[in-house]
Coordinates of C-alpha atoms and ligand atoms in Angstrom, one line a residue:
X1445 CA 0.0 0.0 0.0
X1446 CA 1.5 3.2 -1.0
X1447 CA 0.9 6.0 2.0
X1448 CA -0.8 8.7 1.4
X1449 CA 1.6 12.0 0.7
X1450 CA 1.4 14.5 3.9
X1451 CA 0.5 18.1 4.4
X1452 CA 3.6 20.0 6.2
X1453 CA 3.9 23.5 7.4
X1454 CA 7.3 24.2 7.7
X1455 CA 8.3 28.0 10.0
X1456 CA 11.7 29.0 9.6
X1457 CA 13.6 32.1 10.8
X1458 CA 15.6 32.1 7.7
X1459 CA 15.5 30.2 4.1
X1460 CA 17.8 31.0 1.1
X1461 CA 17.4 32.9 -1.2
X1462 CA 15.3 34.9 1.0
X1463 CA 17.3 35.8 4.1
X1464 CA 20.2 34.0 5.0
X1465 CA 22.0 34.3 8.1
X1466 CA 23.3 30.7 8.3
X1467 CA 23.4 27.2 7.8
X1468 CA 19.5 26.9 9.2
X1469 CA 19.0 29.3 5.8
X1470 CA 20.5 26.2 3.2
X1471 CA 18.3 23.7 5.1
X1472 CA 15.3 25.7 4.6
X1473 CA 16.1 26.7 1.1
X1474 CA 16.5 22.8 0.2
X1475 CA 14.6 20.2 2.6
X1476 CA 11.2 21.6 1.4
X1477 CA 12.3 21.0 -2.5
X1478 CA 13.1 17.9 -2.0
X1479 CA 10.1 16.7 0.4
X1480 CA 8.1 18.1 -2.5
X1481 CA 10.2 16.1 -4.9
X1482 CA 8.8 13.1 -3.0
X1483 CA 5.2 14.0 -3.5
X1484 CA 4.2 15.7 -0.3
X1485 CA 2.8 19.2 -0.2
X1486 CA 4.6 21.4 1.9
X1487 CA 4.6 24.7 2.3
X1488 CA 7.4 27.6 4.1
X1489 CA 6.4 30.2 6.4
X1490 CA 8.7 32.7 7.8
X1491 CA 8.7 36.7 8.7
X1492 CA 9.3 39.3 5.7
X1493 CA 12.3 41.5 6.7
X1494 CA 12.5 44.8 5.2
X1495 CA 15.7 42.7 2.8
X1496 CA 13.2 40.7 1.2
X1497 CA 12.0 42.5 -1.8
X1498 CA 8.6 42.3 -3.1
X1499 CA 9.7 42.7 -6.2
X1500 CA 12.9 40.6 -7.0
X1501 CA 10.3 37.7 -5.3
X1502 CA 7.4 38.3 -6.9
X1503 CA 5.1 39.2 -3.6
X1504 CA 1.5 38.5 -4.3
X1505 CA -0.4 39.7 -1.0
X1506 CA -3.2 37.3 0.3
X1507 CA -6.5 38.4 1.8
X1508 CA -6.8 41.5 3.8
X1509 CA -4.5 41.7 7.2
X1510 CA -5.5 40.4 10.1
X1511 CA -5.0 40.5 14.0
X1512 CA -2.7 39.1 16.1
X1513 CA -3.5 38.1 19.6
X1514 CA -0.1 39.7 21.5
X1515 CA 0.3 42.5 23.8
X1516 CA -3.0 44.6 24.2
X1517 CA -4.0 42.6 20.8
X1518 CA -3.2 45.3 18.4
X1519 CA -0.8 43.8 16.3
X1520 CA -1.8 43.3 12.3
X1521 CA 0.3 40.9 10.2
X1522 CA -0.5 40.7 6.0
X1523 CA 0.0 37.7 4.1
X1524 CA 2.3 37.5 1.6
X1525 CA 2.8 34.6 -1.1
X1526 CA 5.5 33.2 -3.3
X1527 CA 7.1 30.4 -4.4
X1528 CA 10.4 28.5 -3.6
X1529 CA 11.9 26.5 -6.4
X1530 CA 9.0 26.2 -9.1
X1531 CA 6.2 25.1 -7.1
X1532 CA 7.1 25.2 -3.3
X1533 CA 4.4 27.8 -1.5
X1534 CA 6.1 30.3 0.7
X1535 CA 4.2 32.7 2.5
X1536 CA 5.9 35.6 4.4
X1537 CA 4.8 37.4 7.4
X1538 CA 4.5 41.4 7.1
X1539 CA 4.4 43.2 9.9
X1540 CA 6.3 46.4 9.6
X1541 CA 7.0 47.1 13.3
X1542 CA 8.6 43.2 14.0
X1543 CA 10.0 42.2 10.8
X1544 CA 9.6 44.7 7.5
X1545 CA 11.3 47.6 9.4
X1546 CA 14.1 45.5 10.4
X1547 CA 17.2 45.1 7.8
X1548 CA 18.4 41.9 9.7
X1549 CA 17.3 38.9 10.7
X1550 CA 18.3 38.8 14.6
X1551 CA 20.4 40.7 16.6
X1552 CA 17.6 42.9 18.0
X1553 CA 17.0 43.4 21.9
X1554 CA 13.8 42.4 20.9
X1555 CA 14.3 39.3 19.4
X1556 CA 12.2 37.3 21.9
X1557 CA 9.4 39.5 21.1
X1558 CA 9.5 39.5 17.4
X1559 CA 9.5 36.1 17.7
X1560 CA 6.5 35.4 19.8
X1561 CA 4.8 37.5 17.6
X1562 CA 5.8 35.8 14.4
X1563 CA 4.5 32.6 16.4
X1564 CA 1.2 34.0 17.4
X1565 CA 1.0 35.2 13.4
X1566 CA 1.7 31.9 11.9
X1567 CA -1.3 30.3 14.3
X1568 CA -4.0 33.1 12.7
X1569 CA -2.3 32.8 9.3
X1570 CA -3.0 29.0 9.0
X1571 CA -7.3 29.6 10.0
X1572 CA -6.6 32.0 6.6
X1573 CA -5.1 29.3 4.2
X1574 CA -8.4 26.8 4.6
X1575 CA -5.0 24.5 4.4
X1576 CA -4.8 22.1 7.2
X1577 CA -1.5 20.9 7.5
X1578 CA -1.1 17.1 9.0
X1579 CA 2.5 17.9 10.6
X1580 CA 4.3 21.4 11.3
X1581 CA 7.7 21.1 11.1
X1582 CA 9.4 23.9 13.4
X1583 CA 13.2 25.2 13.6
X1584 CA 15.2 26.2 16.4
X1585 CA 13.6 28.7 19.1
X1586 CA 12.0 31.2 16.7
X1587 CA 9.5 28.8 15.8
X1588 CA 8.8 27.1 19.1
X1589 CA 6.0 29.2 19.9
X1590 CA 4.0 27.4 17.5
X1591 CA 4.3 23.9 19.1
X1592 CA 4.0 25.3 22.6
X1593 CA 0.6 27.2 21.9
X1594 CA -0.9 23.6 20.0
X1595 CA 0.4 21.6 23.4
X1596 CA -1.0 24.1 25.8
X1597 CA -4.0 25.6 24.1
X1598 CA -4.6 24.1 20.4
X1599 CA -6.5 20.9 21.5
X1600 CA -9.4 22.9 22.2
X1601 CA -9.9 24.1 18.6
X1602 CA -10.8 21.3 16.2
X1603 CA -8.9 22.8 13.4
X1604 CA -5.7 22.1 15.7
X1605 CA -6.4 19.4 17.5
X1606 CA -4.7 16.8 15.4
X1607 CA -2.5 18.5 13.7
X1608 CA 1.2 16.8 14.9
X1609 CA 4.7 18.5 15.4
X1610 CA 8.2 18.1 14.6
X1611 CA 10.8 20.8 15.9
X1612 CA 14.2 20.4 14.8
X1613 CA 17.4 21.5 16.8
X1614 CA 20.2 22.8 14.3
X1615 CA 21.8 25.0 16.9
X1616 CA 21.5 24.6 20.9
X1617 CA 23.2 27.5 21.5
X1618 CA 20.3 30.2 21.1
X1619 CA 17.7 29.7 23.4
X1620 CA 15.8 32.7 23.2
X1621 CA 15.6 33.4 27.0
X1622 CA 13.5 36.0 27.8
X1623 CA 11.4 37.2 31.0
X1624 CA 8.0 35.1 32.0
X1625 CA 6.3 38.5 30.9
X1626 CA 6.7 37.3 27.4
X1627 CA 3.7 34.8 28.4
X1628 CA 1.6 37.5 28.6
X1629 CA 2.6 39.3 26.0
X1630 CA 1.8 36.4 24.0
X1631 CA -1.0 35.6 25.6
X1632 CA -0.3 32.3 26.5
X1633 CA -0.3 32.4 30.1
X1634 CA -0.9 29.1 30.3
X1635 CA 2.4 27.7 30.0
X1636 CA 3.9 26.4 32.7
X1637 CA 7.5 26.6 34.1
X1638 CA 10.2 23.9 33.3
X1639 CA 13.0 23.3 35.7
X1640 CA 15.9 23.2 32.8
X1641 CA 14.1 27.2 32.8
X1642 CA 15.8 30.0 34.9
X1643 CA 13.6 31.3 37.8
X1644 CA 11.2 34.2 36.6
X1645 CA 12.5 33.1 32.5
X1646 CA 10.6 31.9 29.8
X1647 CA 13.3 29.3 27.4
X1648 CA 11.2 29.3 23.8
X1649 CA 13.9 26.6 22.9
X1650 CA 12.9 24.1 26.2
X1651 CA 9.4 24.6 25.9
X1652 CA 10.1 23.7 22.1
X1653 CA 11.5 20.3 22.8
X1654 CA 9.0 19.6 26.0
X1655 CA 6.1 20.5 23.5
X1656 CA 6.4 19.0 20.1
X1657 CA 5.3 15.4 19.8
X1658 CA 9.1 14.9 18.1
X1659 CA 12.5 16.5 18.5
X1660 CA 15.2 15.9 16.0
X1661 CA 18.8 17.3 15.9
X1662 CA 20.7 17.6 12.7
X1663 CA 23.1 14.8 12.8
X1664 CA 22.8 11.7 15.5
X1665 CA 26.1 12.1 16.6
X1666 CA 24.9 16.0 17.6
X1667 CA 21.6 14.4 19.1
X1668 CA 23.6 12.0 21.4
X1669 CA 25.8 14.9 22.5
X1670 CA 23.6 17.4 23.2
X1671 CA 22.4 14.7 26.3
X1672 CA 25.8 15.3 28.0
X1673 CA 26.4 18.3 30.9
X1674 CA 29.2 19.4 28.3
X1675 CA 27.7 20.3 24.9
X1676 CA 23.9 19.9 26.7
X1677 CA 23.8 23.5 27.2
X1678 CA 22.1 23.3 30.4
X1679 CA 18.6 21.9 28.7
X1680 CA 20.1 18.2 29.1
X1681 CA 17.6 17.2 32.3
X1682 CA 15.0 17.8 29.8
X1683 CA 16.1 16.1 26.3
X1684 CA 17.5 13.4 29.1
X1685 CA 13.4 12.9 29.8
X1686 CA 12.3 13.4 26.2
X1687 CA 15.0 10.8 24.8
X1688 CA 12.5 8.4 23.3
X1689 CA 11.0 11.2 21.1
X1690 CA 15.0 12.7 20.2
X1691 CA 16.3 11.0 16.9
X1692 CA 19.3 12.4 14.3
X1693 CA 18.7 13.3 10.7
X1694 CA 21.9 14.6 8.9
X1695 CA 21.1 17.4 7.0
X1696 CA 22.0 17.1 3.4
X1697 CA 23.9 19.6 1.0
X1698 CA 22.3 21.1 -2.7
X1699 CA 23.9 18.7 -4.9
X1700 CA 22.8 21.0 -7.7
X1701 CA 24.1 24.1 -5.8
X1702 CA 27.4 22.4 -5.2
X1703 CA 28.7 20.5 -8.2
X1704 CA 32.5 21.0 -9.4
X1705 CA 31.3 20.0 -12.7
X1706 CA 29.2 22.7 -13.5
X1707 CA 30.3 25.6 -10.4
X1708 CA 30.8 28.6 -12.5
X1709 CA 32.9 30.4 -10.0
X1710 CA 35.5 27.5 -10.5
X1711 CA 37.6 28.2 -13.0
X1712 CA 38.6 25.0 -14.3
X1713 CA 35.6 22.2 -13.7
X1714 CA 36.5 19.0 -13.0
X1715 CA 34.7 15.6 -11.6
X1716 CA 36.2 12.5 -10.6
X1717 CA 37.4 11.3 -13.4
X1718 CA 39.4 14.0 -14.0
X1719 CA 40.7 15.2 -10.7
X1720 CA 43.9 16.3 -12.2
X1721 CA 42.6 19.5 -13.2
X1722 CA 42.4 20.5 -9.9
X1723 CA 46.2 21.4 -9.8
X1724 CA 44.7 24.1 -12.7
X1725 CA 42.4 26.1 -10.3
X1726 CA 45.6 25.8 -7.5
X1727 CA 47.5 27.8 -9.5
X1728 CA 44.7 30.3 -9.9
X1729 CA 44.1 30.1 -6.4
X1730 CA 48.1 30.6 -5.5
X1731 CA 47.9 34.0 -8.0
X1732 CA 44.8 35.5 -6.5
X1733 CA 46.5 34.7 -3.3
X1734 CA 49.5 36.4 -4.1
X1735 CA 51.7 33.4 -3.3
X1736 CA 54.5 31.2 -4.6
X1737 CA 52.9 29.3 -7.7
X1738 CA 53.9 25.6 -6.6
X1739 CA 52.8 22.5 -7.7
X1740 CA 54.8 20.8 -5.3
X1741 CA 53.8 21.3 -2.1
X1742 CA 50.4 21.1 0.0
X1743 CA 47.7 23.7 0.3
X1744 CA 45.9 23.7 3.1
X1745 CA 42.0 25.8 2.9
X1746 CA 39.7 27.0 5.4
X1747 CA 36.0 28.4 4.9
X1748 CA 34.8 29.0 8.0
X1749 CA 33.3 31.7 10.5
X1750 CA 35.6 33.4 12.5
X1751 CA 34.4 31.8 15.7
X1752 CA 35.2 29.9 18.9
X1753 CA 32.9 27.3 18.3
X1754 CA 34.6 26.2 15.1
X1755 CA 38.2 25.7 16.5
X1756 CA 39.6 29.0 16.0
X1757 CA 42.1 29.2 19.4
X1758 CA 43.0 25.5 18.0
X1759 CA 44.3 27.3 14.3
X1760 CA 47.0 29.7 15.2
X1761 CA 48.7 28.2 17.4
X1762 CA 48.5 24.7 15.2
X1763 CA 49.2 26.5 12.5
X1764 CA 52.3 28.2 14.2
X1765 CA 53.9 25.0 14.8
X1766 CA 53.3 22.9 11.7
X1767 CA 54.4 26.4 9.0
X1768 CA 57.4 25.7 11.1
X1769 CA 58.4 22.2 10.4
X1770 CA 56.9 22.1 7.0
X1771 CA 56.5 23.4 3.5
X1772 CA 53.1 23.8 3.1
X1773 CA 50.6 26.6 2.2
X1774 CA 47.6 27.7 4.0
X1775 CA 44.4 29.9 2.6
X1776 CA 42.2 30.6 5.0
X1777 CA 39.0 32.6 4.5
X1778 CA 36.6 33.7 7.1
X1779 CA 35.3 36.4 8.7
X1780 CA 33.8 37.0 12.1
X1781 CA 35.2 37.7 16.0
X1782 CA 38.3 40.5 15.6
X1783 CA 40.4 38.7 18.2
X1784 CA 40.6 36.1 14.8
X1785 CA 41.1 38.7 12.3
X1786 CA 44.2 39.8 14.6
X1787 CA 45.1 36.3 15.2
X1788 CA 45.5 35.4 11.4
X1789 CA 46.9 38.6 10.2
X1790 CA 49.6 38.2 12.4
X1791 CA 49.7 34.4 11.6
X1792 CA 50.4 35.8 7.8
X1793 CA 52.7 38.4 9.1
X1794 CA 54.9 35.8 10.2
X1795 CA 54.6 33.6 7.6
X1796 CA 54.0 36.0 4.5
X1797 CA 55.3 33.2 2.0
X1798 CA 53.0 30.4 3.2
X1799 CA 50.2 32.1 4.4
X1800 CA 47.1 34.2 3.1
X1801 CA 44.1 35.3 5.3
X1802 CA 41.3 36.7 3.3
X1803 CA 39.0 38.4 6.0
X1804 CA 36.1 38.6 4.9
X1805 CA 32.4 36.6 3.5
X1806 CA 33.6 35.6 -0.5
X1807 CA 31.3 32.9 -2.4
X1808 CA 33.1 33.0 -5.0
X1809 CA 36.3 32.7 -3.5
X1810 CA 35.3 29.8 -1.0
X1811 CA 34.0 27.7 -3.9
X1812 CA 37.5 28.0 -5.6
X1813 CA 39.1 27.3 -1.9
X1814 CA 37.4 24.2 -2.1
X1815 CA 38.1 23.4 -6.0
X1816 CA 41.8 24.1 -5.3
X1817 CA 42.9 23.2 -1.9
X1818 CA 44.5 19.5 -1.1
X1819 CA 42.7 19.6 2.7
X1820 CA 40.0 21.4 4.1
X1821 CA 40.4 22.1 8.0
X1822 CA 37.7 22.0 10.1
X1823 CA 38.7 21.5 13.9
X1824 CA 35.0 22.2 15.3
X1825 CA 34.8 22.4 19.0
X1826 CA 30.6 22.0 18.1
X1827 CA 29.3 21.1 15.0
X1828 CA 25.6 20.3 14.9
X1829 CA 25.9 19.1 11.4
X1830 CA 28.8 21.3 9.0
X1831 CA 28.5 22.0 5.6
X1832 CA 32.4 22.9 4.8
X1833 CA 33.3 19.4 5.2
X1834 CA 30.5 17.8 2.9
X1835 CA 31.5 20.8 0.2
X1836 CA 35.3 19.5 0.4
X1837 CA 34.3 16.1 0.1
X1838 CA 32.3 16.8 -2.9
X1839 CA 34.8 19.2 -4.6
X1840 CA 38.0 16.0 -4.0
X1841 CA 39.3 18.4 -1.0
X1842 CA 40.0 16.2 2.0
X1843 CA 38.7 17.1 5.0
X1844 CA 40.6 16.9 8.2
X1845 CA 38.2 17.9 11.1
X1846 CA 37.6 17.3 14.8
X1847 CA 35.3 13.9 16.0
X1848 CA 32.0 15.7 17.0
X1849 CA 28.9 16.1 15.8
X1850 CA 28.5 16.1 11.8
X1851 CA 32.0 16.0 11.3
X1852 CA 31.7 12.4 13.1
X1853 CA 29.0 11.2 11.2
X1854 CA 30.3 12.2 7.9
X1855 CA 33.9 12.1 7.5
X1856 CA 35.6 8.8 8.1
X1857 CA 39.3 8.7 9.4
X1858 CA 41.5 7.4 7.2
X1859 CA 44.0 4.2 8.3
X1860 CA 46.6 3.0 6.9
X1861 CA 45.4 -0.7 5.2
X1862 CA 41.7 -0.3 5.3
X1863 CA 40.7 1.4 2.8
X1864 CA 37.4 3.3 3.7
X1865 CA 38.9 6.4 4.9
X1866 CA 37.6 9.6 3.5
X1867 CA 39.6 11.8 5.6
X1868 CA 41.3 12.4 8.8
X1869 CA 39.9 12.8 12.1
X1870 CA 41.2 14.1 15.5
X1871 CA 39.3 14.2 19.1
X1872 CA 41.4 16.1 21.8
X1873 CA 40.4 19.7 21.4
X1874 CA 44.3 20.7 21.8
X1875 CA 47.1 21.9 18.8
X1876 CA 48.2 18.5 19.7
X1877 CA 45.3 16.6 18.8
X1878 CA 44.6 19.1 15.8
X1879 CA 49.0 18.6 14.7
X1880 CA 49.0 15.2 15.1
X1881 CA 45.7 14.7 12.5
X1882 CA 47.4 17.4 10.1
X1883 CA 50.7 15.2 10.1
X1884 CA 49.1 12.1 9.0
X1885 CA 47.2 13.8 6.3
X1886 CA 51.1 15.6 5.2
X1887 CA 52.5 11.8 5.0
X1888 CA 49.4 10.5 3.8
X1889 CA 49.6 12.9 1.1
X1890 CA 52.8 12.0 -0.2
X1891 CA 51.6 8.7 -1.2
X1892 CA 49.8 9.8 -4.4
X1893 CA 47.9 7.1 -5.4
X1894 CA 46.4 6.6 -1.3
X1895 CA 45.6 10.1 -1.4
X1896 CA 43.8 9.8 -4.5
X1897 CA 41.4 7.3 -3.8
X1898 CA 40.7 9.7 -0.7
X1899 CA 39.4 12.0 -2.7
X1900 CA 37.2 9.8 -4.6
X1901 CA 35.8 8.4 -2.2
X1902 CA 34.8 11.1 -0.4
X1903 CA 33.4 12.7 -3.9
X1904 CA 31.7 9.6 -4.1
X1905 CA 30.1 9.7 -0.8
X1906 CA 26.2 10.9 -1.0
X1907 CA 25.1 13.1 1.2
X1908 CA 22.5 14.4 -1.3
X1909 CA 19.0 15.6 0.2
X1910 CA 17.0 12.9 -1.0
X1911 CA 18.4 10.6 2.2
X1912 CA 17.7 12.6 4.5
X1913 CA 14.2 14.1 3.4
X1914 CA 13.3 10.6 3.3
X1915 CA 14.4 9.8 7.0
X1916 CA 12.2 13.2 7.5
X1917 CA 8.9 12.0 6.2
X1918 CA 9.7 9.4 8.4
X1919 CA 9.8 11.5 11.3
X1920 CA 6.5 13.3 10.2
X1921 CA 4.5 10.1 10.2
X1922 CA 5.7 8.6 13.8
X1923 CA 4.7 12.4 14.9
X1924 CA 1.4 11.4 13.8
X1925 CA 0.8 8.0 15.1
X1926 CA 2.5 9.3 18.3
X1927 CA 0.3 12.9 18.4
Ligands
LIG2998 P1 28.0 27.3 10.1 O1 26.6 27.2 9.7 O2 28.2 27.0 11.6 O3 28.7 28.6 9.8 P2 28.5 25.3 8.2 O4 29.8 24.5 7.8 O5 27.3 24.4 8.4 O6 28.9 26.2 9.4 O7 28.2 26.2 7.0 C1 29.0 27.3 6.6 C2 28.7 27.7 5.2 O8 29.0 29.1 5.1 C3 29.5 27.0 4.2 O9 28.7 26.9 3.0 C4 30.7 27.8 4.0 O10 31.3 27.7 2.7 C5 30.1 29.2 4.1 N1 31.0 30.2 4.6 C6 31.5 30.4 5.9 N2 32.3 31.5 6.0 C7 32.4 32.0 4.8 C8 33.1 33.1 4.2 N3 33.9 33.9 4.9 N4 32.9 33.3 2.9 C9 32.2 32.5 2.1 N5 31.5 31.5 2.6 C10 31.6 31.2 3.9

C-alpha cells in the first residue's frame, strides 16, 4: 500500500534565497524542495524583513490583514505569497514594526518578542489558508512558539487538535531566553514553568522540545551529545526525559548548488574522473593569493566563520607549529570575531610566504578554496551538522576535522590498510590533537595514489537531500501515530 503523501507547514527564521543568516537558511532553502520532490505538499512560512523585496520575489499579498492576539492585541500581520523552487508555496509574514522595518534577521534586543509574535501570526495565518497541515515542522527557538501554543492551548480548537509536530534543533546555543512576561505578552499564560528554565524566565527553545510530539537534531552524533552536561547547554535534564522522542537526521547539501562540474565560479571544472585539473584552479588560487605558484607542495584551505565554536584558538597556534616544520601553504577565508582577524593577520605576518588570510564573506572565492585546496580544515569544537566538510568532500578536497557532531558522522578517518577512509579525524580539542591529524594527512599525502582514492571516495560519498528528506517523512509520520 503506498501511504498517502502529507500536508507540512514548515516556519523557519531564515531560508535562502530569501534571508540568510546561516546554515538553518540552506536547510530551509533545500529540505522543502526535495520533500516536495517526494510527492508531499509542503509549504514555508517565515517573517518578511524589510531585505526581502517584493519585487525581485514576486510578492502576491493574500487576503486582507489580520489581527494578532499579542500584547494589548493590536498587532496586524498581511499575508504574503510566493514560491520557492518552481512550485514550493512560501508565505511571508508582514508586519512592519517586527520584521519589514528590520534590515536583519536577529540581533535585536527584541528578538524574543519579534518572535513570539511571528509565532502567534503563523497560528492566525494557517485559519486563513483553509490548508490544514497534518504535521508542522518547526526550527530552532523562533519557531517554538507554534508547538507550545498547540500543546498548551490548540486541543481545544478542532482545526488544531490533530495536527502533529516536529521541531528540529540545528543549533542549541540560542535559546531565546527572555522574562515570563513574554507569556503575557503572548497571551499564553498558560504555559507552565520547566526546571531546565531560569527562575522568573521563559526558554522558547525548552518549551520547544517539552512541546512538540518529536524532537530531531541535525546529525545523530549532535543528538547524542547534546544529552551530555558538556555540549547539553544546560537543557540536558530535559532532552534526558524526552529521549525516546530525540532521533538524528543529517542534514544534506544542494547537490545542484554544489557540483564542481558545472560551479561557474570555478575556474577549471572537474569531476572524478578527472581530478587532475584541480592542480589548474591551485594555481589560480596561488595568484589570487599572491603566493608562490607551486605545484609541489600542499595547500591547506579553510572556509569557515571566524568563531570559537569552530576551533579557531586550536588554528594559530596549530598553524604556528606545523608552518614551522613544513613546507606547506595555507588559505584561509573567514570572517567574524576581531580577536581572529588579529590572530590570522599576524599568523600571515609571520609567515607572509606560506600564508594568506582573506578576512572577509567571499562565495566565490570559498567555492574555488574548495576546487583548489588539497585539505580542508575544520577543527570544530561543536558542530551540529557542518557544511564545509561535505562541500570539500564533494569538490576531491580532503577534509581533516575534529570527531564531533556532523563531522563524526560524515567524514571517516583514514587508516593505513583499510581502505574506507575519506579523511582524517582528531578528538582532543588541543594543537596536539589538531597537529598530530594534520601530520598524517602531510604523509598520507605523499603517497599519491592513497591520497587519491581519498578523494574519490569522499566525492563519491552521497550526502545528497533525498536521504535525509526521506528519513524526515519518516519523522512526520511517527509524529502522527504518536500525536
Ligand atoms: P555554520 O553554519 O556553523 O557557519 P557550516 O559548515 O554548516 O557552518 O556552513 C558554513 C557555510 O558558510 C558553508 O557553505 C561555507 O562555505 C560558508 N562560509 C562560511 N564562511 C564563509 C566566508 N567567509 N565566505 C564565504 N562562505 C563562507
Amino acid at each position: 500500500m503506498t501511504e498517502r503523501p502529507l500536508k507540512v507547514l514548515f516556519l523557519t527564521a531564515e531560508a535562502v534565497p530569501f534571508a540568510k543568516v546561516g546554515g538553518l537558511a540552506d536547510v530551509a532553502g533545500s529540505l522543502p524542495l526535495a520533500l516536495r520532490s517526494l510527492g508531499h505538499d509542503v509549504r514555508v512560512m517565515m517573517p518578511r524583513y524589510g531585505t526581502i523585496s517584493g519585487e525581485r520575489f514576486e510578492l502576491v499579498k493574500i487576503g486582507e490583514r489580520f489581527p494578532v492576539p499579542v500584547g494589548a492585541g493590536r498587532e496586524h500581520i498581511h499575508l504574503m505569497a510566493t514560491t520557492m523552487g518552481e512550485d514550493v508555496p512560501v508565505y511571508l509574514l508582514w508586519n512592519e514594526h517586527y520584521f519589514t522595518s528590520r534590515e536583519k534577521v536577529y540581533g535585536f534586543e527584541d528578538d524574543a518578542q519579534r518572535f513570539t509574535v511571528f509565532g502567534r501570526g503563523v497560528i492566525e495565518a494557517i485559519r486563513l489558508l483553509d490548508w490544514q497541515p497534518d504535521v508542522i515542522h518547526a526550527n530552532d527557538w523562533h519557531t517554538a512558539v507554534v508547538p507550545t501554543w498547540l500543546d498548551v492551548s490548540g486541543w481545544r480548537e478542532p482545526f488544531f487538535r490533530d495536527i502533529a509536530t516536529l521541531f528540529t534543533i540545528h543549533n542549541l546555543a540560542y535559546q531565546g531566553i527572555t522574562g515570563r512576561l513574554i507569556l503575557t505578552f503572548a497571551q499564553m499564560e498558560e504555559v507552565k514553568h520547566l526546571s531546565v528554565e531560569p527562575p522568573g524566565a521563559v526558554n522558547w527553545m525548552a518549551q520547544g522540545i517539552a512541546h512538540s510530539d518529536l524532537i530531531n537534531a541535525v546529525s545523530e552524533r549532535y543528538a547524542e551529545e547534546i544529552l551530555t552536561p558538556e555540549m547539553g547547554m544546560g537543557l540536558e535534564p530535559l532532552l534526558e526525559q524526552r529521549r525516546d522522542r530525540l532521533h538524528g537526521i543529517l542534514n544534506g547539501l544542494d547537490y545542484d548548488e554544489w557540483n564542481p562540474v558545472t560551479d561557474p565560479n570555478v575556474p577549471h571544472n572537474f569531476d572524478i574522473h578527472s581530478l587532475g585539473r584541480r592542480a589548474a584552479n591551485r594555481t589560480a588560487l596561488q595568484q589570487q593569493a599572491r603566493l608562490p605558484i607551486r605545484s609541489d607542495v600542499p595547500l591547506l584551505g579553510m572556509v569557515t566563520r571566524l568563531d570559537h565554536v569552530k576551533g579557531m584558538d586550536l588554528v594559530a597556534p596549530t598553524l604556528n607549529r606545523l608552518l614551522q616544520e613544513q613546507d606547506v601553504q595555507c588559505i584561509i577565508l573567514g570572517t567574524g570575531d576581531p580577536r581572529y582577524h588579529e590572530a590570522l593577520k599576524a599568523l600571515q605576518e609571520r609567515h607572509s610566504h606560506q600564508v594568506r588570510a582573506f578576512l572577509k564573506f567571499d562565495e566565490v572565492l570559498a567555492r574555488r578554496i574548495y576546487a583548489s585546496a588539497d585539505m580542508f580544515l575544520m577543527p570544530s569544537l561543536v558542530e551540529p551538522c557542518g557544511l564545509g566538510q561535505m562541500i570539500a568532500m564533494r569538490y576531491g578536497c580532503v577534509p581533516v576535522v575534529r570527531e564531533t557532531g556532523g563531522l563524526a558522522d560524515t567524514v571517516i578517518d583514514h587508516r593505513p590498510g583499510r581502505g574506507h577512509g575519506t579523511g582524517f579525524v582528531f578528538e582532543e580539542k588541543t594543537p596536539e590533537g589538531f597537529l598530530e591529524a594534520l601530520q598524517r594527512a602531510l604523509e598520507t599525502y605523499e603517497d599519491r595514489e592513497t591520497w587519491r582514492a581519498i578523494q574519490m571516495r569522499g566525492m563519491a560519498s552521497d550526502f545528497s537531500w533525498t536521504a535525509s528528506a526521506k528519513a524526515y517523512v519518516g519523522l512526520y509520520r511517527s509524529a502522527l501515530s504518536l500525536h
